[in-house]
CSV table of C-alpha atoms and ligand atoms in Angstrom, one decimal:
chain,number,residue,atom,x,y,z
A,9,MET,CA,-31.9,223.0,28.1
A,10,ARG,CA,-33.8,223.2,31.8
A,11,ALA,CA,-33.3,220.3,34.2
A,12,SER,CA,-35.4,220.0,37.3
A,13,ARG,CA,-36.7,218.3,40.1
A,14,ILE,CA,-39.9,217.2,40.9
A,15,GLU,CA,-41.0,217.5,44.9
A,16,ASN,CA,-44.1,217.2,47.0
A,17,SER,CA,-45.5,217.9,43.3
A,18,LYS,CA,-43.7,220.4,42.7
A,19,GLU,CA,-41.3,221.3,39.9
A,20,ILE,CA,-38.3,222.5,40.8
A,21,HIS,CA,-35.6,224.1,39.0
A,22,ILE,CA,-32.1,223.0,38.8
A,23,SER,CA,-29.9,224.1,36.0
A,24,GLY,CA,-30.1,225.4,32.9
A,25,ALA,CA,-27.9,226.3,30.0
A,26,GLU,CA,-28.6,228.6,26.5
A,27,GLY,CA,-26.7,230.0,23.9
A,28,ILE,CA,-26.8,230.5,20.4
A,29,TYR,CA,-24.4,228.6,18.5
A,30,GLU,CA,-23.7,227.6,14.6
A,31,PHE,CA,-25.5,224.3,12.8
A,32,TYR,CA,-22.2,222.3,13.1
A,33,GLU,CA,-22.0,223.5,17.0
A,34,LEU,CA,-25.1,221.8,18.4
A,35,GLU,CA,-24.2,218.3,19.0
A,36,LYS,CA,-21.0,219.7,21.2
A,37,PHE,CA,-23.1,222.2,22.9
A,38,LEU,CA,-25.8,219.5,23.2
A,39,LYS,CA,-23.8,217.6,25.1
A,40,LYS,CA,-21.8,219.9,27.4
A,41,PHE,CA,-25.7,221.0,28.5
A,42,PHE,CA,-26.3,217.4,29.2
A,43,LYS,CA,-23.1,216.6,30.8
A,44,ARG,CA,-24.1,219.8,33.1
A,45,ALA,CA,-27.4,218.7,33.9
A,46,ILE,CA,-26.9,215.1,34.9
A,47,GLU,CA,-23.5,216.4,36.8
A,48,HIS,CA,-25.5,218.9,38.9
A,49,PRO,CA,-24.5,219.0,43.0
A,50,LYS,CA,-27.9,218.3,43.3
A,51,GLY,CA,-27.7,215.1,41.9
A,52,LEU,CA,-30.0,213.5,38.5
A,53,PRO,CA,-32.5,215.4,37.2
A,54,ASP,CA,-36.4,213.9,36.7
A,55,LYS,CA,-36.8,216.2,34.1
A,56,ILE,CA,-34.1,217.2,31.2
A,57,VAL,CA,-36.0,219.6,28.3
A,58,PHE,CA,-33.9,220.8,24.6
A,59,THR,CA,-35.6,222.7,23.4
A,60,LEU,CA,-33.4,223.9,19.7
A,61,GLU,CA,-34.7,226.5,17.9
A,62,LYS,CA,-33.7,227.7,14.3
A,63,ILE,CA,-32.9,231.8,14.3
A,64,LYS,CA,-34.2,234.1,11.2
A,65,GLU,CA,-33.6,237.4,12.6
A,66,GLU,CA,-31.0,238.7,12.6
A,67,ILE,CA,-28.4,239.0,15.6
A,68,GLN,CA,-28.2,242.6,17.2
A,69,PRO,CA,-24.9,243.1,18.8
A,70,VAL,CA,-25.0,244.7,22.0
A,71,GLU,CA,-22.2,245.6,24.0
A,72,ALA,CA,-20.9,244.6,28.0
A,73,LEU,CA,-20.8,246.2,31.0
A,74,SER,CA,-17.1,246.2,32.5
A,75,VAL,CA,-17.1,243.9,35.2
A,76,LYS,CA,-15.7,244.8,39.1
A,77,THR,CA,-15.3,242.3,41.9
A,78,VAL,CA,-17.0,244.7,45.1
A,79,PHE,CA,-15.8,242.7,48.0
A,80,CYS,CA,-18.0,242.5,51.5
A,81,GLU,CA,-17.7,241.0,54.2
A,82,SER,CA,-21.1,239.9,54.9
A,83,SER,CA,-24.8,239.8,53.2
A,84,GLU,CA,-26.0,243.1,55.2
A,85,GLU,CA,-22.9,244.6,54.4
A,86,ALA,CA,-23.6,243.1,50.3
A,87,GLN,CA,-27.3,244.9,51.3
A,88,LYS,CA,-26.1,248.4,52.3
A,89,VAL,CA,-24.0,248.9,49.6
A,90,ILE,CA,-26.4,247.6,47.6
A,91,ASN,CA,-29.1,249.9,48.9
A,92,GLU,CA,-27.1,252.5,48.5
A,93,HIS,CA,-26.4,252.4,44.7
A,94,LEU,CA,-29.6,252.5,44.0
A,95,ILE,CA,-30.5,255.2,45.5
A,96,ASN,CA,-27.4,257.3,44.1
A,97,LEU,CA,-29.1,255.5,40.5
A,98,GLY,CA,-32.7,257.2,41.6
A,99,ILE,CA,-34.4,254.2,42.9
A,100,SER,CA,-36.9,254.9,45.7
A,101,GLU,CA,-36.5,253.0,48.8
A,102,LYS,CA,-40.1,251.4,48.0
A,103,ALA,CA,-39.0,249.8,45.0
A,104,ILE,CA,-35.9,248.0,46.6
A,105,THR,CA,-38.3,247.5,48.9
A,106,VAL,CA,-40.2,245.1,47.0
A,107,ALA,CA,-37.1,244.0,44.8
A,108,TRP,CA,-35.3,242.5,47.8
A,109,SER,CA,-38.8,241.3,49.0
A,110,VAL,CA,-39.5,239.4,45.0
A,111,ILE,CA,-36.4,238.0,46.0
A,112,LYS,CA,-36.4,237.0,49.1
A,113,GLY,CA,-39.7,235.3,49.3
A,114,GLN,CA,-42.0,233.7,45.5
A,115,LYS,CA,-39.1,231.6,44.1
A,116,MET,CA,-39.6,233.0,40.4
A,117,ARG,CA,-37.7,231.7,37.5
A,118,GLY,CA,-38.1,234.8,35.8
A,119,ALA,CA,-37.8,238.6,36.7
A,120,THR,CA,-39.8,240.6,38.5
A,121,LEU,CA,-40.2,244.3,36.3
A,122,ILE,CA,-40.3,246.9,38.7
A,123,ASP,CA,-41.4,251.0,38.7
A,124,TYR,CA,-38.1,252.4,39.9
A,125,LEU,CA,-40.4,255.3,41.3
A,126,THR,CA,-43.5,254.0,42.4
A,127,ALA,CA,-42.6,250.4,43.0
A,128,GLU,CA,-45.1,249.0,40.9
A,129,ARG,CA,-44.7,246.0,40.0
A,130,LEU,CA,-45.2,245.4,35.9
A,131,GLU,CA,-44.8,241.9,34.9
A,132,PRO,CA,-47.6,240.2,33.5
A,133,ASP,CA,-47.1,236.8,34.8
A,134,LYS,CA,-46.0,237.2,38.3
A,135,GLU,CA,-45.1,233.2,39.3
A,136,ARG,CA,-43.1,233.1,35.6
A,137,GLY,CA,-41.8,236.8,35.5
A,138,VAL,CA,-39.6,237.6,32.9
A,139,ARG,CA,-37.3,235.6,31.4
A,140,VAL,CA,-34.4,236.2,29.2
A,141,SER,CA,-33.0,234.5,27.1
A,142,ARG,CA,-31.2,234.0,22.9
A,143,ILE,CA,-28.0,235.0,24.7
A,144,GLN,CA,-24.9,234.8,23.7
A,145,MET,CA,-20.7,236.5,24.6
A,146,ASP,CA,-18.7,236.1,21.6
A,147,LYS,CA,-15.5,234.4,22.7
A,148,LYS,CA,-13.3,237.6,22.6
A,149,ARG,CA,-15.4,239.3,25.0
A,150,ARG,CA,-15.8,235.8,27.6
A,151,MET,CA,-12.1,235.3,27.4
A,152,GLN,CA,-11.6,239.1,28.7
A,153,VAL,CA,-14.2,238.2,31.0
A,154,LEU,CA,-12.1,234.7,32.2
A,155,LYS,CA,-9.1,236.4,32.7
A,156,LYS,CA,-11.0,239.5,34.9
A,157,ILE,CA,-12.5,237.1,37.2
A,158,LYS,CA,-9.7,234.3,37.7
A,159,ASN,CA,-8.9,232.9,40.7
A,160,LEU,CA,-12.6,235.2,42.1
A,161,SER,CA,-15.2,233.1,41.0
A,162,SER,CA,-15.6,229.0,41.6
A,163,GLU,CA,-18.1,228.5,38.6
A,164,PRO,CA,-16.6,230.7,36.0
A,165,GLN,CA,-19.3,230.1,33.5
A,166,ARG,CA,-22.3,231.4,36.1
A,167,VAL,CA,-20.0,234.9,36.0
A,168,ILE,CA,-20.4,234.6,32.1
A,169,GLU,CA,-23.8,233.3,31.3
A,170,ALA,CA,-24.9,236.2,33.9
A,171,VAL,CA,-22.5,239.0,32.2
A,172,THR,CA,-24.2,238.3,29.6
A,173,ILE,CA,-28.2,238.4,30.5
A,174,ALA,CA,-27.1,241.5,32.2
A,175,SER,CA,-25.4,243.6,29.2
A,176,LYS,CA,-28.5,242.7,27.1
A,177,VAL,CA,-30.8,243.9,30.1
A,178,ALA,CA,-29.0,247.5,30.8
A,179,PHE,CA,-28.7,247.9,26.9
A,180,CYS,CA,-32.2,248.8,27.4
A,181,PRO,CA,-32.9,252.6,27.4
A,182,GLU,CA,-36.1,251.4,30.0
A,183,VAL,CA,-34.1,249.9,32.6
A,184,VAL,CA,-32.2,252.2,35.5
A,185,ALA,CA,-30.7,248.9,37.2
A,186,GLU,CA,-30.8,245.3,38.0
A,187,ILE,CA,-30.0,243.2,41.2
A,188,CYS,CA,-29.3,239.6,40.8
A,189,VAL,CA,-29.0,236.9,43.7
A,190,SER,CA,-28.8,233.4,42.5
A,191,ASP,CA,-31.5,230.9,44.2
A,192,ASN,CA,-28.2,228.1,44.8
A,193,PRO,CA,-28.1,227.4,48.3
A,194,ASP,CA,-24.3,227.1,47.7
A,195,TYR,CA,-23.4,230.7,45.1
A,196,THR,CA,-23.4,233.7,47.5
A,197,THR,CA,-21.7,235.9,45.1
A,198,GLY,CA,-24.6,238.2,43.4
A,199,TYR,CA,-24.9,241.3,41.1
A,200,ILE,CA,-26.0,244.8,40.5
A,201,ALA,CA,-26.0,246.0,37.7
A,202,SER,CA,-26.6,249.1,35.2
A,203,LYS,CA,-25.5,251.6,32.4
A,204,GLU,CA,-23.6,253.7,34.5
A,205,HIS,CA,-21.9,251.2,37.5
A,206,GLY,CA,-21.4,248.3,34.6
A,207,TYR,CA,-21.7,244.6,36.2
A,208,LEU,CA,-20.8,245.0,40.1
A,209,ARG,CA,-20.4,241.2,41.3
A,210,ILE,CA,-21.5,241.8,45.5
A,211,THR,CA,-19.5,238.8,47.7
A,212,ASN,CA,-21.9,237.6,50.2
A,213,ILE,CA,-24.5,239.1,49.0
A,214,LYS,CA,-26.3,236.0,50.8
A,215,LYS,CA,-25.8,233.1,53.4
A,216,GLN,CA,-24.2,230.8,52.9
A,217,GLY,CA,-27.1,227.5,52.8
A,218,GLU,CA,-30.4,230.6,51.6
A,219,ASN,CA,-31.8,228.9,48.8
A,220,THR,CA,-33.8,232.2,47.7
A,221,GLY,CA,-32.8,234.2,45.6
A,222,GLY,CA,-34.6,235.9,41.8
A,223,ARG,CA,-34.2,238.8,39.5
A,224,ALA,CA,-35.4,242.4,39.8
A,225,PHE,CA,-35.1,245.1,37.1
A,226,PHE,CA,-36.2,249.1,37.8
A,227,VAL,CA,-37.8,250.4,34.8
A,228,LYS,CA,-38.6,253.5,33.7
A,229,THR,CA,-42.9,253.8,33.0
A,230,PRO,CA,-44.3,255.2,30.5
A,231,LEU,CA,-43.2,252.2,28.9
A,232,ASP,CA,-44.3,249.6,26.4
A,233,ILE,CA,-44.2,247.4,28.4
A,234,GLU,CA,-45.0,244.0,25.5
A,235,LYS,CA,-42.4,245.7,23.2
A,236,LEU,CA,-40.0,245.4,26.4
A,237,ILE,CA,-40.4,241.2,27.3
A,238,LYS,CA,-40.5,240.5,23.9
A,239,PHE,CA,-36.8,242.4,23.6
A,240,LEU,CA,-35.5,241.0,26.9
A,241,GLU,CA,-37.2,237.1,25.7
A,242,LYS,CA,-37.1,236.8,21.9
A,243,THR,CA,-34.9,239.2,20.2
A,244,PRO,CA,-30.8,237.5,19.6
A,245,VAL,CA,-28.0,239.6,20.8
A,246,VAL,CA,-24.1,238.9,21.2
A,247,VAL,CA,-22.5,240.6,23.6
A,248,LEU,CA,-19.3,242.1,21.7
B,313,PML,C1,-20.8,236.2,39.4
B,313,PML,O1,-20.7,237.2,38.8
B,313,PML,O2,-20.3,235.8,40.3
B,313,PML,C2,-22.0,236.1,38.9
B,313,PML,C3,-23.6,235.7,39.6
B,313,PML,C4,-25.0,235.4,39.4
B,313,PML,C5,-25.8,234.6,39.7
B,313,PML,C6,-26.7,233.8,39.2
B,313,PML,C7,-26.8,233.1,38.9
B,313,PML,O3,-27.3,232.1,40.5
B,313,PML,O4,-26.6,232.2,37.9
């Protein structure tokens, strides 16, 4: 589901949701997603798009990243903690700078792919970016994550969706790490994720009210970019 508003003749994304379900569950989830779209704090959307696709491929199992919360008092502290982590993973300072400039600059629906050493941006469409899709978290794992973040997030469903995305991304051998900042001005917890350190939730990653945000994936080259994008966007996975 994708809900958007039209502002100054431009379509602005306001909420979205997705999952992999059995046929008999569809009606229940369509209603749930519709409710989410129309109950958004920003008010009614101008457009809601539902897409249903039959999955014919095998659903690939992917291990869930471990989840930890790192408490930071300010966005300056958060940025310092994140940069230190990324540098320890071998990511170059210029790649980190490019990631922050994309996240704090243009609004992209998808993620930017950045060469972790040269800082070159590799996504073919710089406006759209790469959108991680066809994902679902297994029910048992979802319960575990919800228990882990109890009282630590005002929007537990947002955390589940983010851990699901991050686990699919980190599963790719070409990906060194991911950084994500929500574009929701009221949601100030973001994360960095990697195979080594798991999913690290970072509080106060941005200041309240800032409406910029986005995702950056640091990748190793050479790589088969089409194959990576196809996996992220099209291969169905269940996060266990
Ligand atoms: C969290 O762990 O609290 C979720 C951070 C995800 C931010 C991305 C989003 O807006 O969904």
